[in-house]
Short mmCIF file of C-alpha atoms and ligand atoms in Angstrom, two decimals:
data_model
loop_
_atom_site.label_atom_id
_atom_site.label_comp_id
_atom_site.label_asym_id
_atom_site.label_seq_id
_atom_site.Cartn_x
_atom_site.Cartn_y
_atom_site.Cartn_z
CA UNK A 1 32.47 25.23 1.53
CA UNK A 2 32.58 27.04 5.26
CA UNK A 3 30.07 25.45 7.98
CA UNK A 4 28.48 28.72 7.90
CA UNK A 5 27.99 28.16 4.35
CA UNK A 6 26.41 24.94 5.00
CA UNK A 7 24.58 26.05 7.73
CA UNK A 8 23.02 28.87 5.59
CA UNK A 9 21.51 26.27 2.59
CA UNK A 10 20.14 23.81 5.13
CA UNK A 11 16.02 24.66 4.78
CA UNK A 12 14.96 25.60 8.19
CA UNK A 13 13.13 22.78 9.70
CA UNK A 14 9.43 22.98 10.36
CA UNK A 15 9.08 23.50 14.04
CA UNK A 16 6.78 24.21 17.17
CA UNK A 17 3.45 24.69 16.23
CA UNK A 18 3.79 24.01 12.76
CA UNK A 19 5.01 20.89 12.90
CA UNK A 20 1.98 19.85 15.56
CA UNK A 21 -0.39 21.17 13.14
CA UNK A 22 1.27 19.02 10.01
CA UNK A 23 1.18 16.30 12.48
CA UNK A 24 -2.19 16.57 13.35
CA UNK A 25 -3.47 16.91 10.03
CA UNK A 26 -1.51 13.97 8.33
CA UNK A 27 -2.90 11.87 11.71
CA UNK A 28 -6.35 12.65 11.01
CA UNK A 29 -6.72 12.17 7.52
CA UNK A 30 -4.08 8.85 6.95
CA UNK A 31 -3.47 7.53 10.92
CA UNK A 32 0.02 7.96 9.84
CA UNK A 33 2.03 8.95 12.87
CA UNK A 34 4.82 11.46 12.27
CA UNK A 35 7.33 11.73 15.38
CA UNK A 36 9.29 14.58 15.75
CA UNK A 37 12.70 12.76 13.44
CA UNK A 38 10.74 13.29 10.80
CA UNK A 39 11.28 17.16 10.54
CA UNK A 40 13.45 16.85 7.80
CA UNK A 41 11.38 14.53 5.77
CA UNK A 42 8.62 16.84 5.93
CA UNK A 43 10.46 19.60 5.02
CA UNK A 44 11.97 17.89 1.60
CA UNK A 45 8.19 16.71 0.65
CA UNK A 46 6.71 19.84 1.11
CA UNK A 47 8.75 22.21 -0.39
CA UNK A 48 8.02 20.91 -4.31
CA UNK A 49 3.97 21.48 -3.15
CA UNK A 50 5.17 25.00 -1.63
CA UNK A 51 7.22 25.66 -4.90
CA UNK A 52 4.32 24.46 -7.19
CA UNK A 53 2.18 26.88 -4.93
CA UNK A 54 4.09 29.86 -5.56
CA UNK A 55 5.27 30.14 -2.08
CA UNK A 56 9.28 30.39 -1.21
CA UNK A 57 9.16 28.45 1.64
CA UNK A 58 7.56 25.32 3.63
CA UNK A 59 6.97 27.43 6.38
CA UNK A 60 5.01 29.85 4.04
CA UNK A 61 3.10 26.63 2.51
CA UNK A 62 2.24 25.78 6.23
CA UNK A 63 0.81 29.54 7.32
CA UNK A 64 -1.47 28.90 4.06
CA UNK A 65 -2.97 25.84 5.19
CA UNK A 66 -3.35 26.95 9.12
CA UNK A 67 -4.99 30.13 8.32
CA UNK A 68 -7.73 28.57 5.43
CA UNK A 69 -10.31 25.98 5.54
CA UNK A 70 -9.31 22.25 4.41
CA UNK A 71 -8.73 22.46 0.72
CA UNK A 72 -7.17 20.86 -2.12
CA UNK A 73 -3.89 21.72 -1.17
CA UNK A 74 -4.30 20.18 2.24
CA UNK A 75 -4.74 16.81 0.95
CA UNK A 76 -1.93 17.36 -1.51
CA UNK A 77 0.38 18.25 1.39
CA UNK A 78 -0.70 15.41 3.28
CA UNK A 79 -0.55 13.15 0.37
CA UNK A 80 3.24 14.37 -0.47
CA UNK A 81 4.39 13.30 2.89
CA UNK A 82 2.82 10.07 3.04
CA UNK A 83 5.45 7.20 1.90
CA UNK A 84 4.14 5.39 -1.13
CA UNK A 85 7.54 3.69 -1.73
CA UNK A 86 6.43 0.55 -3.53
CA UNK A 87 7.51 -1.98 -6.67
CA UNK A 88 6.23 -4.70 -9.00
CA UNK A 89 6.58 -8.26 -7.04
CA UNK A 90 7.91 -6.63 -4.26
CA UNK A 91 10.47 -8.84 -1.92
CA UNK A 92 10.02 -11.84 -4.82
CA UNK A 93 9.46 -14.35 -2.02
CA UNK A 94 5.96 -13.34 -0.45
CA UNK A 95 4.87 -13.99 -4.14
CA UNK A 96 6.26 -17.21 -4.69
CA UNK A 97 4.48 -18.45 -1.34
CA UNK A 98 1.23 -17.16 -3.70
CA UNK A 99 2.33 -19.24 -6.62
CA UNK A 100 3.85 -22.20 -5.21
CA UNK A 101 1.29 -22.73 -1.75
CA UNK A 102 -0.74 -20.52 -0.98
CA UNK A 103 -3.16 -20.57 -4.03
CA UNK A 104 -2.81 -23.67 -4.68
CA UNK A 105 -3.81 -25.05 -1.62
CA UNK A 106 -7.12 -22.52 -1.69
CA UNK A 107 -8.01 -23.99 -5.19
CA UNK A 108 -7.49 -27.56 -3.57
CA UNK A 109 -10.06 -26.65 -0.98
CA UNK A 110 -12.70 -25.61 -3.09
CA UNK A 111 -12.54 -28.02 -5.85
CA UNK A 112 -15.84 -29.17 -5.14
CA UNK A 113 -17.49 -26.36 -3.58
CA UNK A 114 -17.32 -22.13 -3.69
CA UNK A 115 -15.31 -21.49 -7.15
CA UNK A 116 -14.30 -17.65 -5.44
CA UNK A 117 -11.29 -16.53 -4.65
CA UNK A 118 -11.03 -12.50 -3.31
CA UNK A 119 -7.56 -10.91 -2.55
CA UNK A 120 -7.54 -7.39 -1.62
CA UNK A 121 -4.20 -4.80 -1.86
CA UNK A 122 -5.03 -2.44 1.31
CA UNK A 123 -2.28 0.31 0.78
CA UNK A 124 -1.81 -0.40 -2.93
CA UNK A 125 -0.06 2.71 -3.48
CA UNK A 126 0.76 3.44 -7.40
CA UNK A 127 -0.65 -0.26 -8.10
CA UNK A 128 2.01 -2.14 -8.45
CA UNK A 129 1.27 -4.87 -5.72
CA UNK A 130 -2.12 -5.68 -7.32
CA UNK A 131 -1.38 -5.69 -10.43
CA UNK A 132 1.88 -8.30 -9.94
CA UNK A 133 -1.16 -10.57 -8.41
CA UNK A 134 -2.96 -9.98 -11.36
CA UNK A 135 0.05 -10.96 -13.66
CA UNK A 136 0.79 -14.05 -11.20
CA UNK A 137 -2.94 -15.06 -11.46
CA UNK A 138 -3.03 -14.68 -14.88
CA UNK A 139 0.44 -16.78 -15.88
CA UNK A 140 0.24 -19.46 -13.32
CA UNK A 141 -3.70 -20.16 -12.65
CA UNK A 142 -5.39 -21.23 -16.26
CA UNK A 143 -7.66 -23.32 -13.80
CA UNK A 144 -9.44 -20.06 -12.19
CA UNK A 145 -11.12 -19.33 -15.76
CA UNK A 146 -14.12 -20.80 -13.80
CA UNK A 147 -14.24 -18.98 -11.04
CA UNK A 148 -15.46 -15.63 -9.53
CA UNK A 149 -11.99 -13.73 -8.79
CA UNK A 150 -11.84 -10.61 -7.50
CA UNK A 151 -8.71 -8.41 -7.10
CA UNK A 152 -9.25 -5.27 -5.03
CA UNK A 153 -6.99 -2.50 -4.81
CA UNK A 154 -7.18 0.16 -1.82
CA UNK A 155 -5.75 3.32 -0.71
CA UNK A 156 -5.95 6.40 1.22
CA UNK A 157 -4.31 8.63 -1.23
CA UNK A 158 -6.53 10.00 -4.29
CA UNK A 159 -3.26 11.01 -6.11
CA UNK A 160 -2.66 6.92 -5.71
CA UNK A 161 -5.71 5.59 -6.81
CA UNK A 162 -5.99 7.52 -9.75
CA UNK A 163 -2.11 6.71 -11.17
CA UNK A 164 -3.02 2.85 -9.68
CA UNK A 165 -6.44 3.27 -12.16
CA UNK A 166 -4.51 4.57 -14.96
CA UNK A 167 -1.76 1.70 -14.94
CA UNK A 168 0.33 4.07 -16.46
CA UNK A 169 4.30 3.80 -15.32
CA UNK A 170 7.42 5.07 -15.97
CA UNK A 171 10.73 3.55 -17.15
CA UNK A 172 12.44 3.60 -13.86
CA UNK A 173 8.62 1.84 -12.01
CA UNK A 174 9.28 -0.80 -14.82
CA UNK A 175 13.09 -1.54 -13.71
CA UNK A 176 12.35 -2.20 -10.34
CA UNK A 177 11.00 -5.77 -9.89
CA UNK A 178 8.95 -6.14 -13.76
CA UNK A 179 10.09 -9.07 -15.50
CA UNK A 180 11.33 -8.94 -19.16
CA UNK A 181 9.12 -11.34 -20.47
CA UNK A 182 5.76 -9.55 -18.34
CA UNK A 183 6.71 -6.45 -19.89
CA UNK A 184 6.94 -7.46 -23.29
CA UNK A 185 3.38 -9.66 -22.83
CA UNK A 186 1.35 -6.99 -20.76
CA UNK A 187 2.55 -3.34 -21.39
CA UNK A 188 2.74 -0.88 -24.36
CA UNK A 189 5.26 1.98 -24.77
CA UNK A 190 3.76 5.34 -25.56
CA UNK A 191 5.81 8.57 -25.13
CA UNK A 192 7.92 7.67 -22.48
CA UNK A 193 5.52 5.69 -20.37
CA UNK A 194 4.66 2.32 -20.31
CA UNK A 195 0.66 1.63 -20.14
CA UNK A 196 -0.66 -1.83 -18.78
CA UNK A 197 -2.81 -3.32 -20.70
CA UNK A 198 -6.45 -3.54 -20.19
CA UNK A 199 -6.78 -7.25 -20.14
CA UNK A 200 -4.55 -7.09 -16.51
CA UNK A 201 -5.71 -3.72 -15.27
CA UNK A 202 -9.72 -4.79 -15.86
CA UNK A 203 -8.94 -7.40 -12.79
CA UNK A 204 -8.20 -5.06 -10.68
CA UNK A 205 -11.32 -2.77 -8.89
CA UNK A 206 -9.62 0.27 -7.22
CA UNK A 207 -11.22 2.35 -4.62
CA UNK A 208 -9.82 4.85 -2.02
CA UNK A 209 -10.23 4.04 1.68
CA UNK A 210 -8.73 4.69 4.88
CA UNK A 211 -7.91 1.91 6.84
CA UNK A 212 -8.26 3.57 10.37
CA UNK A 213 -12.11 3.54 9.53
CA UNK A 214 -14.80 1.07 9.40
CA UNK A 215 -14.85 -1.23 6.25
CA UNK A 216 -17.81 -0.85 4.15
CA UNK A 217 -19.50 -3.39 2.00
CA UNK A 218 -16.52 -5.50 1.27
CA UNK A 219 -16.56 -9.64 0.34
CA UNK A 220 -14.42 -11.90 2.67
CA UNK A 221 -11.38 -11.87 2.21
CA UNK A 222 -9.16 -14.54 1.14
CA UNK A 223 -5.89 -12.78 0.81
CA UNK A 224 -5.09 -9.92 2.41
CA UNK A 225 -1.59 -7.81 1.73
CA UNK A 226 -0.92 -4.98 3.94
CA UNK A 227 2.17 -4.69 3.07
CA UNK A 228 4.43 -2.07 4.59
CA UNK A 229 1.34 0.33 5.90
CA UNK A 230 1.18 -0.68 9.59
CA UNK A 231 4.88 0.29 10.12
CA UNK A 232 3.55 3.88 9.80
CA UNK A 233 0.73 3.81 12.83
CA UNK A 234 0.75 3.92 16.16
CA UNK A 235 0.46 0.95 18.57
CA UNK A 236 -3.03 1.28 19.03
CA UNK A 237 -4.38 2.19 15.65
CA UNK A 238 -1.73 -1.41 14.36
CA UNK A 239 -4.21 -3.07 16.74
CA UNK A 240 -7.44 -1.90 15.75
CA UNK A 241 -6.45 -2.14 12.14
CA UNK A 242 -5.20 -5.89 12.56
CA UNK A 243 -8.56 -6.47 14.12
CA UNK A 244 -10.51 -5.10 11.72
CA UNK A 245 -8.53 -7.17 9.46
CA UNK A 246 -9.07 -10.45 10.68
CA UNK A 247 -12.95 -9.97 10.93
CA UNK A 248 -12.79 -9.50 7.49
CA UNK A 249 -10.56 -12.42 6.76
CA UNK A 250 -12.53 -15.66 5.91
CA UNK A 251 -11.74 -18.51 8.39
CA UNK A 252 -8.55 -19.67 7.57
CA UNK A 253 -7.60 -16.73 5.32
CA UNK A 254 -4.23 -15.02 4.71
CA UNK A 255 -2.87 -12.09 5.89
CA UNK A 256 0.43 -10.60 4.49
CA UNK A 257 2.52 -8.00 6.37
CA UNK A 258 5.95 -6.10 5.10
CA UNK A 259 9.07 -7.85 5.90
CA UNK A 260 9.26 -5.62 9.32
CA UNK A 261 5.95 -5.98 10.44
CA UNK A 262 4.26 -8.78 12.60
CA UNK A 263 1.15 -9.11 14.17
CA UNK A 264 3.68 -10.08 17.41
CA UNK A 265 2.20 -8.19 20.52
CA UNK A 266 -0.54 -6.51 18.52
CA UNK A 267 -3.31 -9.63 17.71
CA UNK A 268 -1.96 -13.08 19.24
CA UNK A 269 -4.94 -14.56 17.49
CA UNK A 270 -3.20 -14.90 14.14
CA UNK A 271 -0.85 -17.96 13.57
CA UNK A 272 2.68 -17.15 12.04
CA UNK A 273 3.45 -19.63 8.80
CA UNK A 274 6.35 -19.74 6.88
CA UNK A 275 6.41 -21.00 3.24
CA UNK A 276 9.37 -20.68 1.66
CA UNK A 277 11.07 -17.73 2.50
CA UNK A 278 8.00 -15.67 3.30
CA UNK A 279 6.28 -15.55 6.29
CA UNK A 280 2.36 -15.19 6.18
CA UNK A 281 -0.83 -14.90 9.33
CA UNK A 282 -3.43 -16.63 9.01
CA UNK A 283 -6.93 -16.59 10.91
CA UNK A 284 -7.85 -19.59 13.13
CA UNK A 285 -10.78 -21.70 11.31
CA UNK A 286 -12.42 -21.11 14.04
CA UNK A 287 -11.26 -17.96 15.93
CA UNK A 288 -13.30 -15.55 17.54
CA UNK A 289 -14.94 -12.92 15.29
C1 LIG B 1 4.83 2.36 1.71
S1 LIG B 1 3.52 1.67 0.43
C2 LIG B 1 3.43 0.06 0.84
C3 LIG B 1 2.81 -0.18 -0.74
C4 LIG B 1 2.72 -1.51 -0.70
N1 LIG B 1 1.91 -2.12 0.06
C5 LIG B 1 4.01 -2.58 -0.80
O1 LIG B 1 4.08 -2.58 0.04
O2 LIG B 1 4.60 -2.03 -1.43
C6 LIG B 1 2.14 2.28 2.12
C7 LIG B 1 1.12 2.69 1.22
O3 LIG B 1 -0.31 3.11 2.17
C8 LIG B 1 -0.82 4.20 2.10
N2 LIG B 1 -1.56 4.18 3.46
C9 LIG B 1 -0.94 5.03 4.70
N3 LIG B 1 -1.98 5.14 5.35
C10 LIG B 1 -3.10 4.65 5.16
C11 LIG B 1 -4.56 4.32 5.91
N4 LIG B 1 -4.82 5.14 6.69
N5 LIG B 1 -5.52 3.91 4.61
C12 LIG B 1 -4.96 3.03 3.58
N6 LIG B 1 -3.79 3.05 2.66
C13 LIG B 1 -2.91 4.33 3.51
C14 LIG B 1 0.19 5.01 1.43
O4 LIG B 1 -0.79 6.14 1.11
C15 LIG B 1 0.90 4.27 0.82
O5 LIG B 1 0.30 4.74 -0.82
#
C-alpha cells in the first residue's frame, strides 16, 4: 500500500473547536481531563457512537452534539470516551493485602465493639472490583456473618452502573482474573454470558456518583478503593477528590489507589503503608478533617 493510500484510510482527527467542545463536555460531566494527545483516542471511541447514530463520521457526530441541547447522545458520547478498563482481582496484590492483613486487623480491632465494616469501590466500572471484594469476604471471613457489612460501588457512568447492577459478564471478562473455582461456585452460564449469583450480587449496593461532587449521605468508610481513577484527573481535581476521600474515611481508614497513582505531593496527611507487595494509604487516627 502506498503512503498516500494509507493517509486516505486514516480517520480525520478531531480538531480545533470540535476538540475543545468534546474536552469541555467530558470535563464538565466526569472531571476527566483530556489533552491534545488524546485526539486519536477520541476519534476511535466516538466512531462506533457515530455509526450507531447513522452518521458517517465523528465530525458529523460532534456537529450534531454542538447543535442541540444536552441529550442521551451527549451522555453516550461522553461515556464512550472515558476509560473503563477493569478486571476481577485486578493487580492481585491489593486483594492479598486485604485478605492477609487489612481485614483481619479491622476484625481484631473491633472484636469487642463496633461490628461494622464498610468498603467503597469508587469508580467501579462494570463491577469486577466490588464483586471481587464480595467474593473475598464470602470466601475468607466467615466470622463477618454477625457483622453489618456494606460494600458500596459507584461510578460516574450510567452505562457502567447498569452493567454493575446486572452482574453479567462475557467469557473474555471472566477470563481476566477470575479463578476457575470462583466461576464454578458463584456464576452460572446462560446464552454465552456468565451471570453472577444473587448471593454475591446482593452484597453490593450500586449507585451513580461523580467523585468531583460532594458526597451525599455516605457512612464513614473503612476501606476506600479508588483505583485507576485519579490518573485521569488534573492536579487540582486530584487534590479536591483526595481531600474529600480523607474526610469520608474513618480515622485510621485505608485508601487504595492504582499502581500508577499516589497521594504524594497531593495530600500529605495520608501515611504510606506497604503490605506485602501492595501499597495502601492510611488516614492518621487523629488527622485534621
Ligand atoms: C479505568 S476504570 C477503573 C475501574 C476499577 N476501579 C479498576 O481499577 O479496575 C475508571 C473508572 O472511573 C470512572 N470515572 C471516571 N471519572 C469519574 C468520576 N468523576 N467519578 C466517578 N467515577 C469516575 C470511569 O467511568 C471508569 O469506570
